[in-house]
XYZ file of C-alpha atoms in Angstrom:
651
model
C -12.631 -24.072 -62.459
C -9.114 -24.803 -61.229
C -7.735 -22.171 -63.614
C -10.272 -19.587 -62.427
C -9.480 -20.407 -58.775
C -5.775 -19.836 -59.496
C -6.511 -16.489 -61.196
C -8.649 -15.398 -58.231
C -5.881 -16.279 -55.770
C -3.283 -14.480 -57.891
C -5.482 -11.372 -58.077
C -5.910 -11.412 -54.293
C -2.155 -11.645 -53.772
C -1.542 -8.751 -56.176
C -4.089 -6.615 -54.355
C -2.570 -7.520 -50.993
C 0.916 -6.705 -52.230
C -0.349 -3.351 -53.459
C -1.889 -2.600 -50.077
C 1.321 -3.541 -48.276
C 3.415 -1.469 -50.677
C 1.058 1.465 -50.342
C 1.086 1.254 -46.550
C 4.846 0.869 -46.558
C 5.291 4.084 -48.501
C 3.273 6.234 -46.105
C 5.040 8.455 -43.609
C 3.529 6.753 -40.570
C 4.077 3.127 -41.501
C 7.537 3.553 -43.051
C 8.609 3.975 -39.436
C 11.872 2.405 -38.373
C 12.562 1.261 -41.942
C 13.395 4.803 -42.901
C 16.921 6.024 -42.148
C 15.640 9.497 -41.358
C 13.533 8.283 -38.457
C 15.994 5.610 -37.344
C 18.537 8.346 -36.686
C 16.131 9.939 -34.196
C 16.459 6.893 -31.943
C 20.229 6.523 -32.323
C 22.346 7.463 -29.309
C 26.006 7.688 -30.250
C 28.636 5.819 -28.189
C 29.476 7.789 -25.076
C 26.212 9.725 -25.125
C 23.331 9.024 -22.743
C 19.618 8.508 -23.311
C 17.166 11.249 -22.393
C 14.843 8.974 -20.414
C 14.815 5.894 -18.249
C 11.980 3.499 -19.084
C 10.960 1.012 -16.390
C 9.037 -1.908 -17.866
C 7.228 -4.652 -16.025
C 8.565 -8.138 -16.597
C 5.136 -9.750 -16.271
C 5.572 -13.416 -15.467
C 9.329 -12.922 -14.909
C 8.448 -11.078 -11.690
C 11.077 -8.401 -12.367
C 11.505 -4.864 -13.722
C 13.614 -4.171 -16.804
C 15.300 -0.801 -17.344
C 15.684 0.590 -20.857
C 16.988 3.836 -22.263
C 14.848 6.030 -24.486
C 15.101 6.760 -27.323
C 17.737 4.051 -27.936
C 15.701 1.094 -26.636
C 18.879 -0.320 -25.038
C 18.416 -2.673 -22.092
C 20.478 -1.438 -19.128
C 19.645 -3.934 -16.444
C 17.027 -6.194 -14.902
C 16.054 -5.376 -11.313
C 15.226 -8.505 -9.257
C 12.002 -7.952 -7.333
C 9.683 -10.905 -6.756
C 11.715 -13.671 -8.387
C 15.030 -15.206 -7.432
C 17.826 -14.068 -9.700
C 20.957 -16.234 -10.023
C 22.845 -13.463 -11.815
C 22.845 -11.274 -8.724
C 22.179 -13.914 -6.058
C 18.949 -12.121 -5.119
C 16.675 -14.445 -3.166
C 19.542 -16.945 -2.892
C 21.984 -15.152 -0.604
C 21.222 -15.004 3.092
C 20.771 -11.224 3.065
C 17.903 -11.153 0.554
C 16.057 -14.415 1.247
C 13.766 -12.621 3.760
C 12.547 -10.311 0.963
C 10.546 -13.199 -0.511
C 8.835 -14.319 2.687
C 5.022 -14.217 2.783
C 2.226 -15.553 4.983
C 2.322 -18.565 2.635
C 6.026 -19.103 3.298
C 8.949 -18.456 0.971
C 7.502 -17.495 -2.441
C 10.317 -16.910 -4.990
C 8.158 -15.775 -7.932
C 5.347 -13.434 -8.873
C 3.609 -11.781 -11.795
C 4.629 -8.105 -11.993
C 2.383 -5.814 -14.041
C 2.422 -2.117 -13.165
C 5.518 -0.074 -12.286
C 4.675 3.295 -10.729
C 7.132 6.106 -9.956
C 6.911 8.084 -6.732
C 5.629 11.626 -7.175
C 5.980 15.051 -5.609
C 3.332 17.647 -6.494
C 1.989 15.248 -9.077
C 5.290 14.863 -10.964
C 7.664 11.843 -10.906
C 10.538 12.674 -8.572
C 13.005 9.809 -9.115
C 13.110 8.546 -5.511
C 11.421 5.159 -5.842
C 9.501 2.984 -8.210
C 6.783 0.626 -6.965
C 5.437 -2.502 -8.645
C 2.756 -5.073 -7.870
C 2.952 -8.809 -7.343
C -0.260 -10.075 -8.891
C -0.315 -13.727 -7.826
C 0.662 -13.551 -4.159
C -0.660 -10.044 -3.455
C 2.362 -7.853 -2.772
C 3.789 -4.418 -3.492
C 7.502 -3.756 -3.842
C 9.419 -0.508 -3.501
C 12.677 -0.126 -5.431
C 15.230 2.484 -4.361
C 16.365 4.376 -7.468
C 19.683 5.382 -5.886
C 20.746 1.738 -5.965
C 18.200 0.179 -8.371
C 17.623 -2.513 -5.749
C 14.443 -3.706 -4.061
C 14.155 -2.026 -0.670
C 10.796 -3.329 0.617
C 8.048 -5.818 -0.222
C 4.758 -5.733 1.675
C 2.050 -8.370 1.372
C -1.578 -7.251 0.875
C -4.160 -9.099 3.018
C -7.788 -9.859 2.064
C -6.914 -9.777 -1.612
C -6.739 -12.131 -4.577
C -4.952 -10.951 -7.705
C -3.301 -7.656 -6.811
C -3.853 -6.147 -10.260
C -5.161 -2.589 -9.829
C -1.930 -1.718 -8.084
C 0.301 0.126 -7.099
C -0.869 3.526 -8.286
C 0.296 6.542 -6.308
C -1.296 9.744 -5.108
C 0.095 13.189 -5.927
C 2.696 13.260 -3.168
C 3.032 9.511 -2.679
C 0.903 9.767 0.446
C -0.565 6.396 -0.551
C -0.132 3.726 -3.115
C -3.243 1.667 -3.746
C -3.949 -2.016 -4.313
C -7.299 -3.341 -5.516
C -8.235 -7.002 -5.553
C -8.776 -8.365 -9.054
C -10.434 -11.494 -7.684
C -12.891 -10.961 -4.879
C -12.500 -13.609 -2.177
C -14.366 -14.662 0.975
C -14.063 -11.975 3.632
C -12.680 -12.989 6.000
C -11.014 -15.824 4.105
C -12.696 -19.146 4.963
C -13.868 -22.456 3.526
C -17.155 -21.790 1.706
C -18.840 -23.198 -1.384
C -17.832 -21.260 -4.504
C -21.469 -20.987 -5.572
C -22.117 -18.859 -2.468
C -20.100 -16.110 -4.178
C -22.766 -13.406 -3.868
C -23.211 -14.074 -0.157
C -19.601 -14.510 0.951
C -17.183 -12.865 -1.505
C -16.074 -9.247 -1.129
C -13.620 -6.882 -2.737
C -11.065 -4.801 -0.870
C -9.245 -1.660 -1.940
C -6.076 -1.169 0.102
C -4.396 2.153 0.831
C -0.716 1.695 1.679
C 0.899 4.690 3.333
C 4.430 5.725 2.337
C 6.585 7.438 4.964
C 9.239 10.071 4.220
C 11.903 7.353 4.189
C 9.738 5.169 1.938
C 8.570 2.695 4.578
C 5.196 1.201 3.620
C 2.274 0.165 5.806
C -1.293 -0.963 5.132
C -3.035 2.146 6.475
C -6.610 0.981 5.797
C -8.802 -1.037 3.463
C -12.198 -0.183 1.995
C -14.669 -3.085 1.815
C -16.625 -3.188 -1.444
C -19.017 -5.524 -3.275
C -17.575 -8.718 -4.719
C -16.627 -7.334 -8.131
C -13.332 -7.699 -9.994
C -11.260 -4.513 -9.612
C -9.007 -4.077 -12.621
C -6.941 -0.871 -12.659
C -6.675 2.432 -10.819
C -5.343 5.966 -10.986
C -5.291 8.869 -8.567
C -6.917 12.221 -9.040
C -4.634 15.209 -9.457
C -4.980 18.970 -9.260
C -8.669 19.658 -8.686
C -9.374 15.933 -8.129
C -6.502 15.415 -5.670
C -7.847 13.455 -2.728
C -9.745 10.966 -4.907
C -8.741 7.561 -6.243
C -10.506 5.844 -9.141
C -10.735 2.066 -9.718
C -12.297 0.263 -12.663
C -14.424 -2.792 -11.962
C -16.059 -5.539 -13.965
C -18.205 -8.571 -13.110
C -20.755 -6.426 -11.347
C -22.972 -9.441 -12.037
C -20.963 -11.154 -9.244
C -20.613 -14.382 -11.202
C -18.020 -17.042 -10.502
C -17.835 -19.134 -13.687
C -17.341 -18.515 -17.428
C -16.907 -14.812 -16.854
C -16.315 -14.061 -20.551
C -20.059 -14.671 -20.940
C -21.586 -14.280 -17.508
C -19.692 -11.105 -16.590
C -20.760 -9.350 -19.785
C -24.516 -9.356 -19.264
C -24.987 -5.806 -18.060
C -24.659 -2.791 -20.280
C -22.439 -1.013 -17.776
C -20.004 -1.732 -14.979
C -18.531 0.857 -12.597
C -15.625 3.089 -11.786
C -15.314 3.229 -7.998
C -14.413 6.753 -6.844
C -12.847 6.738 -3.353
C -12.558 9.974 -1.388
C -9.394 9.124 0.553
C -9.336 12.500 2.280
C -12.743 11.574 3.717
C -11.316 8.153 4.597
C -8.605 9.850 6.655
C -11.307 11.732 8.566
C -13.158 8.508 9.321
C -9.918 6.843 10.400
C -9.190 9.733 12.791
C -12.722 9.350 14.195
C -12.161 5.647 14.817
C -14.883 4.566 12.349
C -12.815 1.595 11.170
C -13.130 -2.044 12.194
C -9.990 -3.888 13.305
C -10.042 -7.161 11.383
C -7.765 -10.206 11.751
C -5.288 -10.644 8.909
C -1.935 -12.296 8.401
C 0.580 -10.577 6.143
C 4.328 -10.012 5.993
C 6.340 -6.814 5.560
C 9.921 -7.319 4.364
C 12.429 -4.499 4.264
C 16.103 -4.216 3.395
C 18.237 -2.323 5.912
C 20.868 -0.540 3.824
C 23.087 0.113 6.828
C 23.104 -3.524 7.955
C 22.934 -4.687 4.336
C 20.393 -7.382 5.050
C 16.645 -7.883 4.925
C 14.247 -8.466 7.804
C 10.677 -9.806 7.897
C 7.854 -8.767 10.180
C 4.472 -10.517 10.391
C 1.388 -8.425 11.113
C -1.958 -9.754 12.288
C -4.615 -7.031 11.958
C -5.820 -4.516 9.401
C -8.163 -1.527 9.679
C -11.236 -1.715 7.425
C -13.715 1.016 6.458
C -17.246 -0.058 5.473
C -18.956 2.390 3.065
C -22.450 1.927 4.521
C -21.042 3.213 7.821
C -18.992 6.005 6.185
C -21.216 8.263 4.019
C -19.425 10.097 1.222
C -16.522 7.653 1.137
C -17.317 5.821 -2.138
C -19.376 6.514 -5.263
C -19.895 4.380 -8.361
C -19.653 5.959 -11.845
C -21.442 3.844 -14.495
C -19.036 2.967 -17.326
C -19.501 0.849 -20.489
C -19.038 -2.790 -19.543
C -15.729 -4.530 -18.909
C -13.505 -1.458 -18.580
C -9.752 -1.931 -18.209
C -7.752 1.247 -17.590
C -8.927 4.341 -15.776
C -6.798 7.408 -16.395
C -6.930 11.010 -15.172
C -5.641 13.861 -17.347
C -3.021 16.356 -16.071
C -5.663 18.894 -14.976
C -7.574 16.314 -12.953
C -10.827 17.095 -14.783
C -11.202 14.231 -17.259
C -11.543 10.643 -16.057
C -11.067 8.209 -18.938
C -12.414 4.707 -18.412
C -13.800 2.682 -21.270
C -15.378 -0.687 -21.818
C -13.194 -3.077 -23.797
C -16.264 -4.121 -25.797
C -17.519 -0.605 -26.512
C -17.193 1.088 -29.918
C -17.266 4.556 -28.323
C -15.272 6.069 -25.466
C -17.132 7.658 -22.541
C -15.167 10.437 -20.835
C -16.231 11.403 -17.306
C -15.984 14.889 -15.809
C -14.731 15.410 -12.260
C -16.596 18.717 -11.936
C -19.826 17.049 -13.033
C -19.189 14.178 -10.645
C -18.956 16.585 -7.708
C -22.071 18.424 -8.883
C -23.966 15.107 -9.200
C -22.891 14.131 -5.682
C -24.009 17.482 -4.269
C -27.313 17.227 -6.144
C -27.783 13.575 -5.142
C -28.190 12.500 -8.754
C -28.215 8.800 -7.919
C -29.507 5.874 -9.974
C -29.528 3.514 -7.008
C -27.504 2.509 -3.960
C -25.436 -0.695 -3.639
C -24.244 -1.746 -0.170
C -24.479 1.864 0.958
C -22.631 3.154 -2.139
C -24.544 5.668 -4.310
C -24.480 4.993 -8.063
C -24.313 8.310 -9.899
C -26.439 8.869 -12.981
C -24.402 8.182 -16.110
C -25.518 11.278 -18.021
C -24.821 13.529 -15.035
C -21.098 12.653 -14.909
C -20.436 12.374 -18.651
C -18.098 14.962 -20.171
C -18.528 13.640 -23.688
C -17.982 10.752 -26.063
C -15.181 10.008 -28.495
C -17.175 8.469 -31.343
C -15.890 5.232 -32.898
C -12.173 5.811 -32.283
C -11.230 2.113 -32.581
C -11.925 -1.329 -31.167
C -10.932 -2.539 -27.710
C -9.752 0.572 -25.813
C -7.410 -0.324 -22.963
C -5.268 2.464 -21.600
C -4.820 6.218 -22.043
C -1.939 8.609 -21.332
C -1.504 12.317 -21.961
C 1.045 14.646 -23.580
C 0.381 17.737 -21.433
C -0.793 19.667 -24.507
C -4.482 18.827 -24.205
C -4.238 15.515 -26.064
C -4.830 11.925 -25.035
C -3.389 8.738 -26.538
C -5.355 5.502 -26.217
C -4.280 1.957 -27.053
C -6.780 -0.248 -28.906
C -6.121 -3.955 -28.540
C -8.518 -5.311 -31.160
C -7.829 -2.807 -33.929
C -4.102 -2.766 -32.970
C -3.504 0.965 -33.002
C -2.772 4.101 -31.008
C -5.326 6.866 -31.379
C -4.623 10.512 -30.503
C -7.627 12.632 -29.556
C -8.374 16.023 -28.041
C -9.624 16.106 -24.442
C -11.867 19.150 -24.857
C -13.420 18.482 -28.256
C -13.231 14.645 -28.134
C -12.067 14.802 -31.778
C -9.766 12.091 -33.148
C -6.596 13.801 -34.400
C -4.350 10.960 -35.532
C -3.969 7.189 -35.487
C -1.045 4.859 -36.130
C -0.971 1.068 -36.438
C 0.856 -0.900 -33.772
C 0.892 -3.836 -36.241
C 0.236 -6.354 -33.485
C -2.014 -6.497 -30.439
C -1.074 -3.530 -28.279
C -1.765 -3.649 -24.556
C -0.667 -0.675 -22.478
C 1.137 2.365 -23.762
C 3.423 4.811 -21.975
C 4.371 8.456 -22.329
C 7.191 9.499 -19.951
C 5.292 11.202 -17.138
C 2.099 10.534 -19.078
C -0.020 9.813 -16.010
C 1.300 12.852 -14.100
C 0.541 16.570 -13.970
C 3.494 17.441 -16.240
C 4.171 14.810 -18.916
C 7.345 14.872 -20.981
C 5.279 14.684 -24.164
C 8.058 13.642 -26.531
C 7.526 9.914 -27.031
C 4.882 7.249 -26.653
C 5.853 3.596 -26.232
C 3.532 0.814 -27.378
C 3.801 -2.433 -25.400
C 2.633 -5.137 -27.760
C 1.366 -8.574 -26.797
C 1.480 -10.684 -29.947
C 4.329 -9.967 -32.358
C 4.551 -12.825 -34.844
C 7.295 -12.320 -37.484
C 8.472 -9.042 -35.930
C 11.841 -10.518 -34.950
C 13.894 -13.638 -35.656
C 12.027 -16.795 -34.540
C 13.113 -18.412 -31.271
C 11.097 -21.596 -31.157
C 7.441 -21.804 -30.098
C 7.685 -18.612 -28.034
C 8.558 -15.313 -29.649
C 9.867 -12.161 -28.059
C 7.407 -9.345 -27.549
C 7.828 -5.916 -29.020
C 7.937 -2.364 -27.806
C 7.574 0.399 -30.355
C 8.715 3.973 -29.899
C 6.764 6.794 -31.546
C 7.794 10.428 -31.765
C 4.809 12.562 -30.681
C 6.520 15.953 -30.650
C 4.705 16.991 -33.853
C 1.076 16.915 -34.906
C 1.388 13.380 -36.275
C 2.799 10.332 -34.513
C 5.841 8.781 -36.172
C 7.281 5.327 -35.528
C 11.052 5.553 -35.027
C 12.073 2.298 -33.312
C 11.121 -1.312 -32.630
C 12.863 -3.165 -29.810
C 12.211 -6.475 -28.000
C 11.371 -6.695 -24.308
C 11.818 -9.366 -21.656
C 9.004 -11.329 -20.048
C 5.486 -10.229 -20.859
C 5.498 -6.436 -20.682
C 2.315 -4.933 -19.280
C 2.726 -1.316 -18.205
C 5.784 0.938 -18.097
C 6.830 4.265 -16.625
C 9.289 6.797 -18.012
C 11.185 9.631 -16.382
C 13.798 12.174 -17.455
C 17.278 10.775 -16.852
C 18.399 13.996 -15.145
C 16.120 13.210 -12.176
C 17.792 9.867 -11.435
C 21.309 9.700 -12.893
C 22.940 12.380 -10.666
C 21.749 10.593 -7.515
C 22.943 7.125 -8.492
C 24.994 5.456 -5.754
C 28.494 4.611 -6.960
C 29.647 2.391 -4.099
C 28.901 1.583 -0.479
C 31.270 3.236 1.985
C 33.068 0.631 4.055
C 32.876 2.816 7.147
C 29.066 2.813 6.866
C 28.827 -0.958 6.419
C 27.164 -2.213 9.616
C 26.595 -5.761 8.434
C 27.263 -7.940 11.499
C 29.667 -10.159 9.529
C 31.436 -7.442 7.540
C 35.197 -7.057 7.568
C 36.766 -3.653 6.973
C 40.263 -4.764 5.910
C 42.082 -7.945 4.844
C 43.495 -8.173 8.377
C 40.004 -8.994 9.689
C 39.800 -12.202 7.653
C 39.228 -15.364 9.693
C 37.383 -18.657 9.983
C 35.364 -19.756 13.035
C 33.487 -22.888 14.079
C 30.508 -23.261 16.436
C 29.380 -26.893 16.394
C 28.640 -27.724 12.773
C 28.362 -24.020 11.855
C 31.459 -22.680 10.124
C 31.731 -18.985 9.305
C 34.307 -17.742 6.826
C 34.974 -13.995 7.012
C 36.483 -13.202 3.648
C 37.465 -10.117 1.684
C 37.509 -9.656 -2.080
C 39.855 -7.221 -3.772
C 41.509 -7.176 -7.170
C 42.581 -9.887 -7.776
C 42.367 -12.312 -4.857
C 40.235 -13.419 -1.924
C 41.770 -12.626 1.455
C 41.212 -16.235 2.393
C 42.045 -18.527 -0.499
C 42.876 -21.884 1.142
C 40.483 -23.419 3.692
C 40.929 -26.687 5.593
C 39.075 -28.413 8.423
C 35.594 -28.201 6.900
C 33.686 -31.465 7.313
C 30.825 -33.224 5.576
C 27.604 -32.127 7.311
C 28.867 -28.634 8.135
C 26.889 -25.526 7.289
C 29.478 -23.155 5.881
C 28.589 -19.474 5.693
C 30.868 -17.481 3.391
C 30.554 -13.861 4.559
C 32.280 -11.937 1.794
C 32.963 -8.208 1.824
C 33.965 -6.452 -1.381
C 36.776 -4.211 -0.125
C 36.892 -2.057 -3.248
C 35.956 1.608 -2.983
C 35.624 2.322 -6.664
C 32.617 2.613 -8.960
C 31.526 -0.438 -10.957
C 33.978 -2.960 -9.514
C 31.750 -5.765 -8.263
C 33.187 -9.154 -7.345
C 31.450 -12.486 -7.653
C 31.796 -15.670 -5.623
C 30.847 -19.266 -6.334
C 31.951 -22.567 -4.844
C 31.669 -25.978 -6.460
C 28.714 -27.996 -5.175
C 26.683 -25.010 -3.934
C 23.018 -25.653 -4.691
C 21.831 -22.031 -4.699
C 23.563 -19.385 -6.830
C 26.569 -17.112 -7.019
C 27.057 -13.920 -5.066
C 27.454 -10.617 -6.872
C 28.883 -8.185 -4.343
C 29.011 -4.447 -4.969
C 31.984 -2.323 -3.766
C 31.764 -1.895 0.023
C 28.981 -4.488 0.344
C 28.816 -7.747 2.316
C 26.882 -10.817 1.161
C 26.595 -14.368 2.452
C 26.489 -17.717 0.679
C 25.449 -20.872 2.534
C 27.340 -23.991 1.384
C 26.629 -27.465 2.715
C 29.306 -29.831 1.365
C 27.961 -33.318 0.660
C 31.173 -35.320 0.235
C 34.888 -35.278 0.918
C 37.304 -33.637 -1.461
C 38.936 -30.368 -2.385
C 36.558 -27.900 -4.012
C 37.494 -24.750 -5.918
C 35.859 -21.381 -5.484
C 36.352 -18.354 -7.721
C 35.264 -14.849 -8.661
C 32.419 -14.957 -11.182
C 32.527 -11.292 -12.259
C 35.352 -10.203 -14.544
C 37.167 -7.661 -12.396
C 40.718 -7.234 -13.735
C 43.328 -8.594 -16.110
C 44.097 -11.255 -13.484
C 40.462 -12.172 -12.901
C 41.160 -15.817 -13.753
C 43.708 -15.949 -10.926
C 41.090 -14.892 -8.375
C 40.377 -18.335 -6.975
C 40.880 -20.635 -3.973
C 40.234 -24.094 -2.532
C 38.122 -25.500 0.281
C 39.186 -28.897 1.674
C 36.339 -31.042 2.991
C 37.122 -33.924 5.334
C 34.922 -36.760 6.558
C 32.364 -36.155 9.260
C 34.132 -36.681 12.598
C 37.610 -36.113 11.133
C 40.211 -34.324 13.263
C 41.497 -32.099 10.463
C 42.531 -28.747 11.887
C 40.294 -25.809 10.976
C 42.595 -23.248 9.380
C 42.973 -20.844 6.501
C 45.876 -19.409 4.641
C 46.800 -16.803 2.037
C 50.206 -16.868 0.377
C 51.310 -19.542 2.887
């Protein structure tokens, strides 16, 4: 028996090896192991990538920026989390960016980057991203690759279906993943069906990018998962997936999977604007914070707001409709023409594709199954464009190549499937090897995709890269989709837990990149414009040091007269006017972070010395051959000492 068991095991291993060898020899799975395809992702030194890829950092709270096709990491943009590399959230100028109605919150869970659009095409002005845990939306200025605004979303819990933009960035939307009591109050959790509601927020975006909560739509207490805007013929509509239409509050993996179908919520935001103009909204109390960075003053400011306008569907006919969708859908995606609305249940073996034209016809013909809280539920068959039969297991997210094809990620069967929008025929499939979540085609959710590549964002990537302890890096995979068949050409690791990503042609961003801040435009109240403006001032126990940084010295490098118990503000202006010459600043005993100061910029570090002594400070960013010499000393005397407050440079 033992001998037979050994033979059986050996046979199984031989068969498995044959399968692996066979798969490895195929065109699709050879992938990045083949030199011919590897060369397609290689960008020679001195050459630039064709695309920027902006990837969510997930639980890092940040955005990472990669080049495509090289997969090279260019930088990490601090958004919701403090960043000691750049001093974001630590220096006095950016601390206000992380203020909320809950106080200072220096972390969040960032899932979905979304580029601003003009006429339905990414335009390279801004990229938005959601904070999932403390509901927030951030706007990043793509001239500087710095966070310009963060607005909190009231009446929300789990800002997941966010921040998807309309065709001309009129609005970005934010749906609550977790319904919560409305208004928020102390109630028993088992009164969920009576007290919990969902809100879908429409945040207006002004010409200069300034965001505001324009209105919210009050919906039943479901979980709202993802969203996408209509485009072309469906411009003026926004679509949200929902699950837990059972309105349960415990063990949702069982209790929220009882019904055969959940819903896509279709919001007519053009109709919402009409109702807003007619005053049909209710002004509701709410506490939320809007933080914005003033580029001229080079500092952030916070503003607390106390009301929000709410539209109630039962009082606003034609505002919302529900489209039945196989249960537990995740993504909802609209093709470049605006006709096909793709939203599929994660537990469904088929994919149900909705038709916008049929939806409008069903609305006009009042083809309703029922009404929920004043919201008509359209008949499933009346809005169905067709079904993609058995394409894979666990459909999550779909993007488009602009050539009439769709690409869907399948989490359970770990693959990308290409299918035709008109015929619903499966055209190609490639393995992602590990559990794929979202996928991204540059411009793939817009009216004009750059249909050259698709990026798979994988969740579980055991043995893909060198081991790094209990936690392994996660993998992105780049596929060439320019031909009829998808071809893997690159694997590269990503930071944090990548969820969604957005890609855009480099030519729309690179020419507008800011090279340095002009000193004459620096209106920071503590800026200096030349070394001659350097000084040190005391007001009680507040000491302000006005310092310049220029290769390769600080224009105050010896300080005396500081005392234990003082609050010392180092206001440092980088006096360079040249591209890519930042200076850093750190002082021994500081309990926050360094400063990283761009040319022409002013930043402030608060230092509270705890004991007497002489403490060095230095430049933390390598700036010249004499970078090591860029240093100084701060003398700290006892509290109550009579040491003269003075500074010096070169005696």
